[in-house]
CSV table of C-alpha atoms in Angstrom, one decimal:
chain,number,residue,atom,x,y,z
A,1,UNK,CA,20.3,-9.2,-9.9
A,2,UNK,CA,16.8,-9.6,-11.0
A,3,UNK,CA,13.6,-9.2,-9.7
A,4,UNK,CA,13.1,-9.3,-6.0
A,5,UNK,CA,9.8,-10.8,-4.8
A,6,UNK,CA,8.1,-10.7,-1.2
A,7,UNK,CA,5.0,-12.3,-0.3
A,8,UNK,CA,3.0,-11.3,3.3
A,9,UNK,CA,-0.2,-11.7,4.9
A,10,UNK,CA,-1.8,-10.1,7.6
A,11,UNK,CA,-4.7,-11.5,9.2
A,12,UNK,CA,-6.9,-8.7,10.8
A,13,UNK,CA,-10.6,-8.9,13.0
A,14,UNK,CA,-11.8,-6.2,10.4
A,15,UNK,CA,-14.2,-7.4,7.8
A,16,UNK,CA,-13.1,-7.9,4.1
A,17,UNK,CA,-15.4,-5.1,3.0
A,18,UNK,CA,-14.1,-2.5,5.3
A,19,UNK,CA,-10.3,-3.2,4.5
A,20,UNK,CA,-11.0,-2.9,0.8
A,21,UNK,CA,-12.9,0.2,1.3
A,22,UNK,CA,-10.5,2.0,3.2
A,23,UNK,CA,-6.9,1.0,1.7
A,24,UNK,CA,-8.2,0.6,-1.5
A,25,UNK,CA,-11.6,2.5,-2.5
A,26,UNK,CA,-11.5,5.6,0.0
A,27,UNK,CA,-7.4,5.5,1.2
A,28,UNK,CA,-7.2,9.5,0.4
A,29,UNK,CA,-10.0,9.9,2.3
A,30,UNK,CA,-9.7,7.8,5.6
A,31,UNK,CA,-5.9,7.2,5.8
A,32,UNK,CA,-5.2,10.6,6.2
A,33,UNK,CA,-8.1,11.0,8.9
A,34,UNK,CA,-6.2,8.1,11.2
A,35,UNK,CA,-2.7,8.3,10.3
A,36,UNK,CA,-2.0,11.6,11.1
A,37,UNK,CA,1.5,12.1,9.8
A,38,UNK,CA,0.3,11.3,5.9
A,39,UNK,CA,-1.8,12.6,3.2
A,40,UNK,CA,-2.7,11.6,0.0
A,41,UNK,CA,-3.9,13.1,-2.8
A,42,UNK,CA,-5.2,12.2,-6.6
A,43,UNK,CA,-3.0,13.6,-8.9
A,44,UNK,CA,-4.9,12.7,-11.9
A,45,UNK,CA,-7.8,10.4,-13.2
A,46,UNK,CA,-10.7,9.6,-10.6
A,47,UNK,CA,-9.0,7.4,-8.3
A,48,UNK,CA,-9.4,4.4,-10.7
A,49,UNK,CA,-6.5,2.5,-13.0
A,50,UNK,CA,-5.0,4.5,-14.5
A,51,UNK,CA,-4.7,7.3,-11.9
A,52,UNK,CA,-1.7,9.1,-9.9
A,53,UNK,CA,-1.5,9.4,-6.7
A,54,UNK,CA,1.0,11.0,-4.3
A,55,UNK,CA,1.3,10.2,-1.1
A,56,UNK,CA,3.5,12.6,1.3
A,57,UNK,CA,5.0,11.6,4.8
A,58,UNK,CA,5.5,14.3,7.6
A,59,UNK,CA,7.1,12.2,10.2
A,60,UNK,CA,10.7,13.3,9.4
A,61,UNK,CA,12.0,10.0,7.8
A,62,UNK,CA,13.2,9.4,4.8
A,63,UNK,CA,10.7,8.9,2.4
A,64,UNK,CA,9.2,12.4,2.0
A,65,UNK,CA,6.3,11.3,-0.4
A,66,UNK,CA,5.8,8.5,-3.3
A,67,UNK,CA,3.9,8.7,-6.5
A,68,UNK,CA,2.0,5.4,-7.3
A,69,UNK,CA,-0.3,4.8,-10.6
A,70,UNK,CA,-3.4,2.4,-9.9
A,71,UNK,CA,-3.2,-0.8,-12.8
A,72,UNK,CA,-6.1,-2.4,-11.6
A,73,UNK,CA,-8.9,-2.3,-9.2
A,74,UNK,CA,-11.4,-5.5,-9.0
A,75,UNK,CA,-14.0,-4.6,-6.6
A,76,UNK,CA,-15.9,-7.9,-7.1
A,77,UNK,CA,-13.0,-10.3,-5.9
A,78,UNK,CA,-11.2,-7.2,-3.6
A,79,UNK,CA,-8.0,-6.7,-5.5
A,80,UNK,CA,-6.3,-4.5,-6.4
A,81,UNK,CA,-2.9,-3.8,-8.3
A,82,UNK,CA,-0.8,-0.5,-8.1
A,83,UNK,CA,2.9,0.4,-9.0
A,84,UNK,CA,5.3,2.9,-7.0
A,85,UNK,CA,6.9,4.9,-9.9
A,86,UNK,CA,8.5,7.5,-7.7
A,87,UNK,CA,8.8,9.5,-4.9
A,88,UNK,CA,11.5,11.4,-2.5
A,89,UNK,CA,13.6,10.1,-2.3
A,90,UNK,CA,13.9,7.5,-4.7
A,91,UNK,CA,16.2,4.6,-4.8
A,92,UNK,CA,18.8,5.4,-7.1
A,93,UNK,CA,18.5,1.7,-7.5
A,94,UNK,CA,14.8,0.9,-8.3
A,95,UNK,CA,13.0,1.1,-11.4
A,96,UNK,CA,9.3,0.9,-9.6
A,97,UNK,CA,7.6,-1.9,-7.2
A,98,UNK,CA,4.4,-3.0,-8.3
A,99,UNK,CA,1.9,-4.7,-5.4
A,100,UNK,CA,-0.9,-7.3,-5.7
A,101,UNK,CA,-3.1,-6.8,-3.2
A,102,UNK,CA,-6.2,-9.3,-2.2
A,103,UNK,CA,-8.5,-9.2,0.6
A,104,UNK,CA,-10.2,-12.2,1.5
A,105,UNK,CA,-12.8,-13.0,4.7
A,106,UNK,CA,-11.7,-15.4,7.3
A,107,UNK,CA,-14.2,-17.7,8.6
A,108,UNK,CA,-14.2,-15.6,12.0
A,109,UNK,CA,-15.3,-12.2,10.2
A,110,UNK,CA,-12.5,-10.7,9.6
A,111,UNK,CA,-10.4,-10.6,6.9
A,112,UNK,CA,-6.9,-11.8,5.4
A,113,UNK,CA,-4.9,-9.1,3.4
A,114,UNK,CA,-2.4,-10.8,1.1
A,115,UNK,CA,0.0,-8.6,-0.5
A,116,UNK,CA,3.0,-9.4,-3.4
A,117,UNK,CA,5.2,-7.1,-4.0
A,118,UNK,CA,8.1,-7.2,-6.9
A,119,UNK,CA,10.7,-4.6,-6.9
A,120,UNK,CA,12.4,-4.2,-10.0
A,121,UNK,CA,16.2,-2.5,-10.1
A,122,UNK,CA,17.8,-0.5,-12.9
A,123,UNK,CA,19.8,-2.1,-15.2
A,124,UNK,CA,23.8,-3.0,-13.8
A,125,UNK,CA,22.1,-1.9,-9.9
A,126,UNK,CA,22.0,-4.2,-6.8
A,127,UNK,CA,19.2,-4.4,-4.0
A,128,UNK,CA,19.3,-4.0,-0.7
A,129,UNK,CA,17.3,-7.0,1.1
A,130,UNK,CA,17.4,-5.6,4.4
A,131,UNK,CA,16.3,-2.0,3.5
A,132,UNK,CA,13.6,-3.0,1.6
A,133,UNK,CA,12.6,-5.4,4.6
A,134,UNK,CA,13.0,-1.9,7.2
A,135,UNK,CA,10.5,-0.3,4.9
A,136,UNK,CA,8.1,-2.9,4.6
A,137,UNK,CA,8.3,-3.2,8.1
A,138,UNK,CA,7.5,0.5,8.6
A,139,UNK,CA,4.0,0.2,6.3
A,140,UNK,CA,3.5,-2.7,8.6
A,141,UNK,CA,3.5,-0.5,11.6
A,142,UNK,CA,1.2,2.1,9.3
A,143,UNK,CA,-1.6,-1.2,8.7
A,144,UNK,CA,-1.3,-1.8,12.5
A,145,UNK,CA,-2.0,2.0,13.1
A,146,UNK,CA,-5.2,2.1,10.6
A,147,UNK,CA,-6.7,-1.3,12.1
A,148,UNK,CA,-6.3,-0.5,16.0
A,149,UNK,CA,-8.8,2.6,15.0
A,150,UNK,CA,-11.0,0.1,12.5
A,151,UNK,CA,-11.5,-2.2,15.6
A,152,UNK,CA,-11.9,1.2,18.6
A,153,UNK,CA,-14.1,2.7,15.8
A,154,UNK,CA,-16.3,0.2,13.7
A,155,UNK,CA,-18.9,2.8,12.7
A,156,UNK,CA,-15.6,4.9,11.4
A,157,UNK,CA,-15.8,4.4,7.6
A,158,UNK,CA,-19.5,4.1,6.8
């Protein structure tokens, strides 16, 4: 099996700015602060590529925290590229998942966050489609958490 690829995008009322500022820019800081059941924390480097970054989930599922290493950050055109290369636990089956991420404004203010991710097994492994779909359905529910706050609070992140 080779690389499996998903594509999504959300359309949100929350300006492009905003969204890029607080999943990309500040996410250790405001996520946290909103989502109550996660913290994240800069294991090394500044934040920038290059840096480590673990983030850990108290809500009694299954994933107990993953590690991610930022690639690239483009705050001019609002990407930004990251790679999950661990966490608790991890898929026996996965090598790491790397995300594209690019915000753009929609002409009604708000923004459009489109998202690629690839998820790359081990050698000899298969993946599991539909497990990979339940846990991109459960950062979904995570994005709809964060912007229901952006949109009670708009004063929240400045």
């Amino acid at each position: 099996m080779g690389v499996l690829t998903f594509e999504k995008e959300i359309k949100t009322a929350v300006p492009q700015a905003t969204m890029f500022k607080v999943f990309v820019l500040e996410s250790h800081t405001f996520i946290p602060k909103i989502v109550p059941n996660v913290s994240i924390e800069i294991l090394e480097g500044n934040g920038g590529p290059g840096s480590i970054k673990k983030t850990t989930f108290t809500d009694g599922g299954d994933a107990k925290y993953i590690k991610t290493k930022v690639e690239a950050t483009d705050k001019d055109n609002f990407t930004h590229n990251y790679t999950i290369i661990g966490g608790d636990p991890w898929s026996d089956n996965i090598e790491k998942i790397s995300y594209e991420i690019k915000i753009v404004a929609s002409p009604d203010g708000g923004s459009i966050c489109k998202s690629s991710s690839k998820y790359y097994p081990k050698e000899g492994c298969e993946l599991d489609e539909d497990k990979i779909k339940a846990g991109a359905e459960k950062a979904f529910g995570m994005f709809k958490t964060i912007e229901a706050h952006l949109l009670a609070n708009p004063d929240a992140c400045n």
